Amino acid sequence: MIKKNFEIIVVLWAAFASMASAQDRPELAAVRAQAVASAVYNVAPRPESERVQRRQFAEDLAKAFVTGEGNYVDRLLEPYSMEPRARVSRELLLGVCHLASGDQQRAAAALEKASVLTPDYPEVFIELGRLAFRENRFADALAHFEKAERLCDDGGWSSNLQDHFETRTLDGYANVALAQGRNKEALDYLCDLDRRLPDDPSVLKRLGETAFQLEDYDSASKYLEDCSELVPELAPAEVQMASMAIRAKQYKQARGFLDKATARHRDDPRALVGMTQLFLEMDDPDRALKIIAEAERSETPNATMVLLEGQARFMTGEIEAAQRLFESLTRLAPNNLGYSNLYALALAADTDLQSRSLARRLALKNLRISPNQLNVLSVAGWLEYSQGSKLNGKKLMSRLEQQAEASGVSIDRDTAFFLAFFQSDQGRMNEAIKLLEVAIAAPGVFMHKRRAEELLQRLQALPANSGPLR
């Protein structure tokens, strides 16, 4: 988050292109409702005969919760309000809903109340452990999972509930071990989970990632292949392993995995998209463009490949080509602010004054549509400050810093570059240098990487107490 140091979240422009508030994008609200429904469904498994009723209840509650139908939420939870049913309280269900929808503060308040109402129900402490894990409070998470395990052992639960609690606790232990780098322990937990939950994609994915960390590449490949069979939209195992290698800065290994992927999956659209993205992450847009050409010959281009080609053209300085590609995406999805802002950035990189003027108008229009979306605010502020009204740009960039700090939301690498430029121009050299160093070192596609590196070199070469860059 933005304070003295910045936390950079690795966000591809492909991800930025799909971002908007749930109110603006119904499909995102649907995804959130699905996450809430899944969480509610998993809280208290009932007998197999009640599976349909349980799923319907979870879906109804999730839909009402996400759309803000408070009266219907209250009506659905009324049977759990007077007295917890099978030790599942209204507060537990509300806590699960808040946690699944991303409101950790309300989740904590509801789950703490649930722990008072049903202090011997393991699921409450499993959820508290999951909340602590999300907040990177790993010691607290382990304490909650350990308490859930003790309650599970002491409770005399049905075999169905016993297995449920043990599996969920084991999952929590595995996640904490992975986060703390205890990979051998994590592998043991995950292997146990795999025996309990055969053919679970989440378990197979984590097994593959853990085996990779332990340099057992054959096992990693097998786990990831099994995962890809269950989730067809996933990239082939070699592409996933190349992605892991890049994030670990193991570029030689990444090249090897990508070469294998090229040989085995030349006509696989998932592989072509994945390889293109990874070459861009490795700051190799020329190689990415060769893969894009292969995709075009194979008649597999899609919106994602158009997006990636636009990024590649931008990175190689082919600004007019990038403009055409990003403009085509805005025509394809006129309400997509991510595409529109990419188009604005490509126009702003042009030497033509009309193009630059259009870029500012697009960015400010997007800001009026979504004034609180940080990525949108950063593009508008950057273009105003660097090319338009410096006074208005300064107000927008200052607002960006304030909103990011207040929200605690991490920023993407391009936003980090824009802010670093602003900070350096304001004479805040140390802050700018720290932000640039983190942004450059982070993995992911970074369209402004070379400019960020140049700015960092200039700042590092300045004598102490030098004034703002001009």
JSON list of C-alpha atoms in Angstrom, two decimals, residues 15-128:
[
{"chain": "A", "resi": 15, "resn": "ALA", "atom": "CA", "xyz": [-6.28, -7.94, -15.98]},
{"chain": "A", "resi": 16, "resn": "PHE", "atom": "CA", "xyz": [-6.60, -4.15, -15.83]},
{"chain": "A", "resi": 17, "resn": "ALA", "atom": "CA", "xyz": [-8.63, -4.30, -19.01]},
{"chain": "A", "resi": 18, "resn": "SER", "atom": "CA", "xyz": [-11.27, -6.34, -17.23]},
{"chain": "A", "resi": 19, "resn": "MET", "atom": "CA", "xyz": [-11.42, -4.30, -14.04]},
{"chain": "A", "resi": 20, "resn": "ALA", "atom": "CA", "xyz": [-14.45, -2.27, -13.04]},
{"chain": "A", "resi": 21, "resn": "SER", "atom": "CA", "xyz": [-16.79, -2.03, -10.09]},
{"chain": "A", "resi": 22, "resn": "ALA", "atom": "CA", "xyz": [-19.35, -4.76, -9.57]},
{"chain": "A", "resi": 23, "resn": "GLN", "atom": "CA", "xyz": [-22.05, -2.17, -10.20]},
{"chain": "A", "resi": 24, "resn": "ASP", "atom": "CA", "xyz": [-20.59, -1.35, -13.63]},
{"chain": "A", "resi": 25, "resn": "ARG", "atom": "CA", "xyz": [-19.80, -4.92, -14.64]},
{"chain": "A", "resi": 26, "resn": "PRO", "atom": "CA", "xyz": [-22.56, -7.48, -13.93]},
{"chain": "A", "resi": 27, "resn": "GLU", "atom": "CA", "xyz": [-20.25, -10.37, -14.80]},
{"chain": "A", "resi": 28, "resn": "LEU", "atom": "CA", "xyz": [-17.93, -9.41, -11.93]},
{"chain": "A", "resi": 29, "resn": "ALA", "atom": "CA", "xyz": [-20.86, -9.32, -9.53]},
{"chain": "A", "resi": 30, "resn": "ALA", "atom": "CA", "xyz": [-21.80, -12.79, -10.78]},
{"chain": "A", "resi": 31, "resn": "VAL", "atom": "CA", "xyz": [-18.28, -14.05, -10.07]},
{"chain": "A", "resi": 32, "resn": "ARG", "atom": "CA", "xyz": [-18.43, -12.58, -6.56]},
{"chain": "A", "resi": 33, "resn": "ALA", "atom": "CA", "xyz": [-21.83, -14.18, -5.97]},
{"chain": "A", "resi": 34, "resn": "GLN", "atom": "CA", "xyz": [-20.44, -17.52, -7.10]},
{"chain": "A", "resi": 35, "resn": "ALA", "atom": "CA", "xyz": [-17.54, -17.19, -4.64]},
{"chain": "A", "resi": 36, "resn": "VAL", "atom": "CA", "xyz": [-19.94, -16.35, -1.80]},
{"chain": "A", "resi": 37, "resn": "ALA", "atom": "CA", "xyz": [-22.25, -19.22, -2.71]},
{"chain": "A", "resi": 38, "resn": "SER", "atom": "CA", "xyz": [-19.36, -21.67, -2.76]},
{"chain": "A", "resi": 39, "resn": "ALA", "atom": "CA", "xyz": [-18.15, -20.45, 0.64]},
{"chain": "A", "resi": 40, "resn": "VAL", "atom": "CA", "xyz": [-21.63, -20.73, 2.19]},
{"chain": "A", "resi": 41, "resn": "TYR", "atom": "CA", "xyz": [-22.12, -24.18, 0.69]},
{"chain": "A", "resi": 42, "resn": "ASN", "atom": "CA", "xyz": [-18.88, -25.39, 2.28]},
{"chain": "A", "resi": 43, "resn": "VAL", "atom": "CA", "xyz": [-19.49, -24.06, 5.78]},
{"chain": "A", "resi": 44, "resn": "ALA", "atom": "CA", "xyz": [-21.61, -26.87, 7.17]},
{"chain": "A", "resi": 45, "resn": "PRO", "atom": "CA", "xyz": [-22.04, -29.95, 5.01]},
{"chain": "A", "resi": 46, "resn": "ARG", "atom": "CA", "xyz": [-25.34, -31.72, 5.55]},
{"chain": "A", "resi": 47, "resn": "PRO", "atom": "CA", "xyz": [-26.22, -35.28, 4.59]},
{"chain": "A", "resi": 48, "resn": "GLU", "atom": "CA", "xyz": [-25.90, -36.14, 0.91]},
{"chain": "A", "resi": 49, "resn": "SER", "atom": "CA", "xyz": [-29.68, -36.23, 0.64]},
{"chain": "A", "resi": 50, "resn": "GLU", "atom": "CA", "xyz": [-29.83, -32.50, 1.37]},
{"chain": "A", "resi": 51, "resn": "ARG", "atom": "CA", "xyz": [-27.21, -31.43, -1.18]},
{"chain": "A", "resi": 52, "resn": "VAL", "atom": "CA", "xyz": [-29.72, -29.81, -3.55]},
{"chain": "A", "resi": 53, "resn": "GLN", "atom": "CA", "xyz": [-31.45, -27.83, -0.78]},
{"chain": "A", "resi": 54, "resn": "ARG", "atom": "CA", "xyz": [-28.08, -26.73, 0.60]},
{"chain": "A", "resi": 55, "resn": "ARG", "atom": "CA", "xyz": [-26.86, -25.53, -2.78]},
{"chain": "A", "resi": 56, "resn": "GLN", "atom": "CA", "xyz": [-30.08, -23.64, -3.42]},
{"chain": "A", "resi": 57, "resn": "PHE", "atom": "CA", "xyz": [-29.87, -21.94, -0.03]},
{"chain": "A", "resi": 58, "resn": "ALA", "atom": "CA", "xyz": [-26.23, -20.97, -0.69]},
{"chain": "A", "resi": 59, "resn": "GLU", "atom": "CA", "xyz": [-27.05, -19.53, -4.12]},
{"chain": "A", "resi": 60, "resn": "ASP", "atom": "CA", "xyz": [-30.08, -17.61, -2.84]},
{"chain": "A", "resi": 61, "resn": "LEU", "atom": "CA", "xyz": [-28.13, -16.15, 0.08]},
{"chain": "A", "resi": 62, "resn": "ALA", "atom": "CA", "xyz": [-25.16, -15.21, -2.10]},
{"chain": "A", "resi": 63, "resn": "LYS", "atom": "CA", "xyz": [-27.29, -13.48, -4.71]},
{"chain": "A", "resi": 64, "resn": "ALA", "atom": "CA", "xyz": [-29.20, -11.49, -2.08]},
{"chain": "A", "resi": 65, "resn": "PHE", "atom": "CA", "xyz": [-26.00, -10.61, -0.22]},
{"chain": "A", "resi": 66, "resn": "VAL", "atom": "CA", "xyz": [-24.10, -9.39, -3.30]},
{"chain": "A", "resi": 67, "resn": "THR", "atom": "CA", "xyz": [-27.01, -7.37, -4.67]},
{"chain": "A", "resi": 68, "resn": "GLY", "atom": "CA", "xyz": [-27.71, -5.74, -1.31]},
{"chain": "A", "resi": 69, "resn": "GLU", "atom": "CA", "xyz": [-31.16, -7.23, -0.72]},
{"chain": "A", "resi": 70, "resn": "GLY", "atom": "CA", "xyz": [-30.88, -6.87, 3.04]},
{"chain": "A", "resi": 71, "resn": "ASN", "atom": "CA", "xyz": [-34.46, -7.88, 3.84]},
{"chain": "A", "resi": 72, "resn": "TYR", "atom": "CA", "xyz": [-34.14, -11.12, 1.88]},
{"chain": "A", "resi": 73, "resn": "VAL", "atom": "CA", "xyz": [-30.79, -11.85, 3.54]},
{"chain": "A", "resi": 74, "resn": "ASP", "atom": "CA", "xyz": [-32.43, -11.40, 6.94]},
{"chain": "A", "resi": 75, "resn": "ARG", "atom": "CA", "xyz": [-35.30, -13.67, 5.95]},
{"chain": "A", "resi": 76, "resn": "LEU", "atom": "CA", "xyz": [-32.96, -16.40, 4.74]},
{"chain": "A", "resi": 77, "resn": "LEU", "atom": "CA", "xyz": [-30.87, -16.18, 7.91]},
{"chain": "A", "resi": 78, "resn": "GLU", "atom": "CA", "xyz": [-33.82, -15.93, 10.30]},
{"chain": "A", "resi": 79, "resn": "PRO", "atom": "CA", "xyz": [-33.80, -19.66, 11.14]},
{"chain": "A", "resi": 80, "resn": "TYR", "atom": "CA", "xyz": [-30.18, -19.24, 12.25]},
{"chain": "A", "resi": 81, "resn": "SER", "atom": "CA", "xyz": [-30.80, -16.08, 14.30]},
{"chain": "A", "resi": 82, "resn": "MET", "atom": "CA", "xyz": [-32.75, -17.28, 17.33]},
{"chain": "A", "resi": 83, "resn": "GLU", "atom": "CA", "xyz": [-30.55, -20.30, 17.96]},
{"chain": "A", "resi": 84, "resn": "PRO", "atom": "CA", "xyz": [-27.70, -21.72, 15.86]},
{"chain": "A", "resi": 85, "resn": "ARG", "atom": "CA", "xyz": [-28.86, -24.63, 13.73]},
{"chain": "A", "resi": 86, "resn": "ALA", "atom": "CA", "xyz": [-26.46, -27.56, 14.03]},
{"chain": "A", "resi": 87, "resn": "ARG", "atom": "CA", "xyz": [-24.13, -24.95, 15.59]},
{"chain": "A", "resi": 88, "resn": "VAL", "atom": "CA", "xyz": [-24.16, -22.84, 12.43]},
{"chain": "A", "resi": 89, "resn": "SER", "atom": "CA", "xyz": [-25.08, -19.33, 13.54]},
{"chain": "A", "resi": 90, "resn": "ARG", "atom": "CA", "xyz": [-26.29, -16.33, 11.58]},
{"chain": "A", "resi": 91, "resn": "GLU", "atom": "CA", "xyz": [-23.01, -14.60, 12.45]},
{"chain": "A", "resi": 92, "resn": "LEU", "atom": "CA", "xyz": [-20.94, -17.46, 11.02]},
{"chain": "A", "resi": 93, "resn": "LEU", "atom": "CA", "xyz": [-22.84, -17.33, 7.73]},
{"chain": "A", "resi": 94, "resn": "LEU", "atom": "CA", "xyz": [-22.52, -13.55, 7.55]},
{"chain": "A", "resi": 95, "resn": "GLY", "atom": "CA", "xyz": [-18.82, -13.79, 8.32]},
{"chain": "A", "resi": 96, "resn": "VAL", "atom": "CA", "xyz": [-18.35, -16.29, 5.51]},
{"chain": "A", "resi": 97, "resn": "CYS", "atom": "CA", "xyz": [-20.25, -14.02, 3.10]},
{"chain": "A", "resi": 98, "resn": "HIS", "atom": "CA", "xyz": [-18.17, -10.99, 4.02]},
{"chain": "A", "resi": 99, "resn": "LEU", "atom": "CA", "xyz": [-14.91, -12.93, 3.80]},
{"chain": "A", "resi": 100, "resn": "ALA", "atom": "CA", "xyz": [-15.74, -14.41, 0.40]},
{"chain": "A", "resi": 101, "resn": "SER", "atom": "CA", "xyz": [-16.74, -10.99, -0.95]},
{"chain": "A", "resi": 102, "resn": "GLY", "atom": "CA", "xyz": [-13.53, -9.36, 0.30]},
{"chain": "A", "resi": 103, "resn": "ASP", "atom": "CA", "xyz": [-14.78, -7.33, 3.27]},
{"chain": "A", "resi": 104, "resn": "GLN", "atom": "CA", "xyz": [-12.33, -8.54, 5.88]},
{"chain": "A", "resi": 105, "resn": "GLN", "atom": "CA", "xyz": [-13.27, -6.00, 8.55]},
{"chain": "A", "resi": 106, "resn": "ARG", "atom": "CA", "xyz": [-16.94, -7.03, 8.64]},
{"chain": "A", "resi": 107, "resn": "ALA", "atom": "CA", "xyz": [-15.90, -10.68, 8.33]},
{"chain": "A", "resi": 108, "resn": "ALA", "atom": "CA", "xyz": [-13.77, -10.35, 11.46]},
{"chain": "A", "resi": 109, "resn": "ALA", "atom": "CA", "xyz": [-16.57, -8.72, 13.46]},
{"chain": "A", "resi": 110, "resn": "ALA", "atom": "CA", "xyz": [-19.11, -11.38, 12.50]},
{"chain": "A", "resi": 111, "resn": "LEU", "atom": "CA", "xyz": [-16.76, -14.31, 13.08]},
{"chain": "A", "resi": 112, "resn": "GLU", "atom": "CA", "xyz": [-15.73, -13.01, 16.51]},
{"chain": "A", "resi": 113, "resn": "LYS", "atom": "CA", "xyz": [-19.41, -12.94, 17.48]},
{"chain": "A", "resi": 114, "resn": "ALA", "atom": "CA", "xyz": [-19.81, -16.46, 16.10]},
{"chain": "A", "resi": 115, "resn": "SER", "atom": "CA", "xyz": [-16.90, -17.66, 18.24]},
{"chain": "A", "resi": 116, "resn": "VAL", "atom": "CA", "xyz": [-18.76, -16.46, 21.35]},
{"chain": "A", "resi": 117, "resn": "LEU", "atom": "CA", "xyz": [-22.07, -18.03, 20.30]},
{"chain": "A", "resi": 118, "resn": "THR", "atom": "CA", "xyz": [-20.57, -21.42, 19.36]},
{"chain": "A", "resi": 119, "resn": "PRO", "atom": "CA", "xyz": [-17.13, -21.56, 21.01]},
{"chain": "A", "resi": 120, "resn": "ASP", "atom": "CA", "xyz": [-16.76, -25.30, 20.38]},
{"chain": "A", "resi": 121, "resn": "TYR", "atom": "CA", "xyz": [-17.63, -25.34, 16.67]},
{"chain": "A", "resi": 122, "resn": "PRO", "atom": "CA", "xyz": [-14.47, -25.97, 14.60]},
{"chain": "A", "resi": 123, "resn": "GLU", "atom": "CA", "xyz": [-15.74, -24.25, 11.45]},
{"chain": "A", "resi": 124, "resn": "VAL", "atom": "CA", "xyz": [-15.74, -20.85, 13.18]},
{"chain": "A", "resi": 125, "resn": "PHE", "atom": "CA", "xyz": [-12.03, -21.11, 13.89]},
{"chain": "A", "resi": 126, "resn": "ILE", "atom": "CA", "xyz": [-11.28, -22.47, 10.43]},
{"chain": "A", "resi": 127, "resn": "GLU", "atom": "CA", "xyz": [-12.86, -19.32, 9.01]},
{"chain": "A", "resi": 128, "resn": "LEU", "atom": "CA", "xyz": [-10.96, -17.13, 11.48]}
]
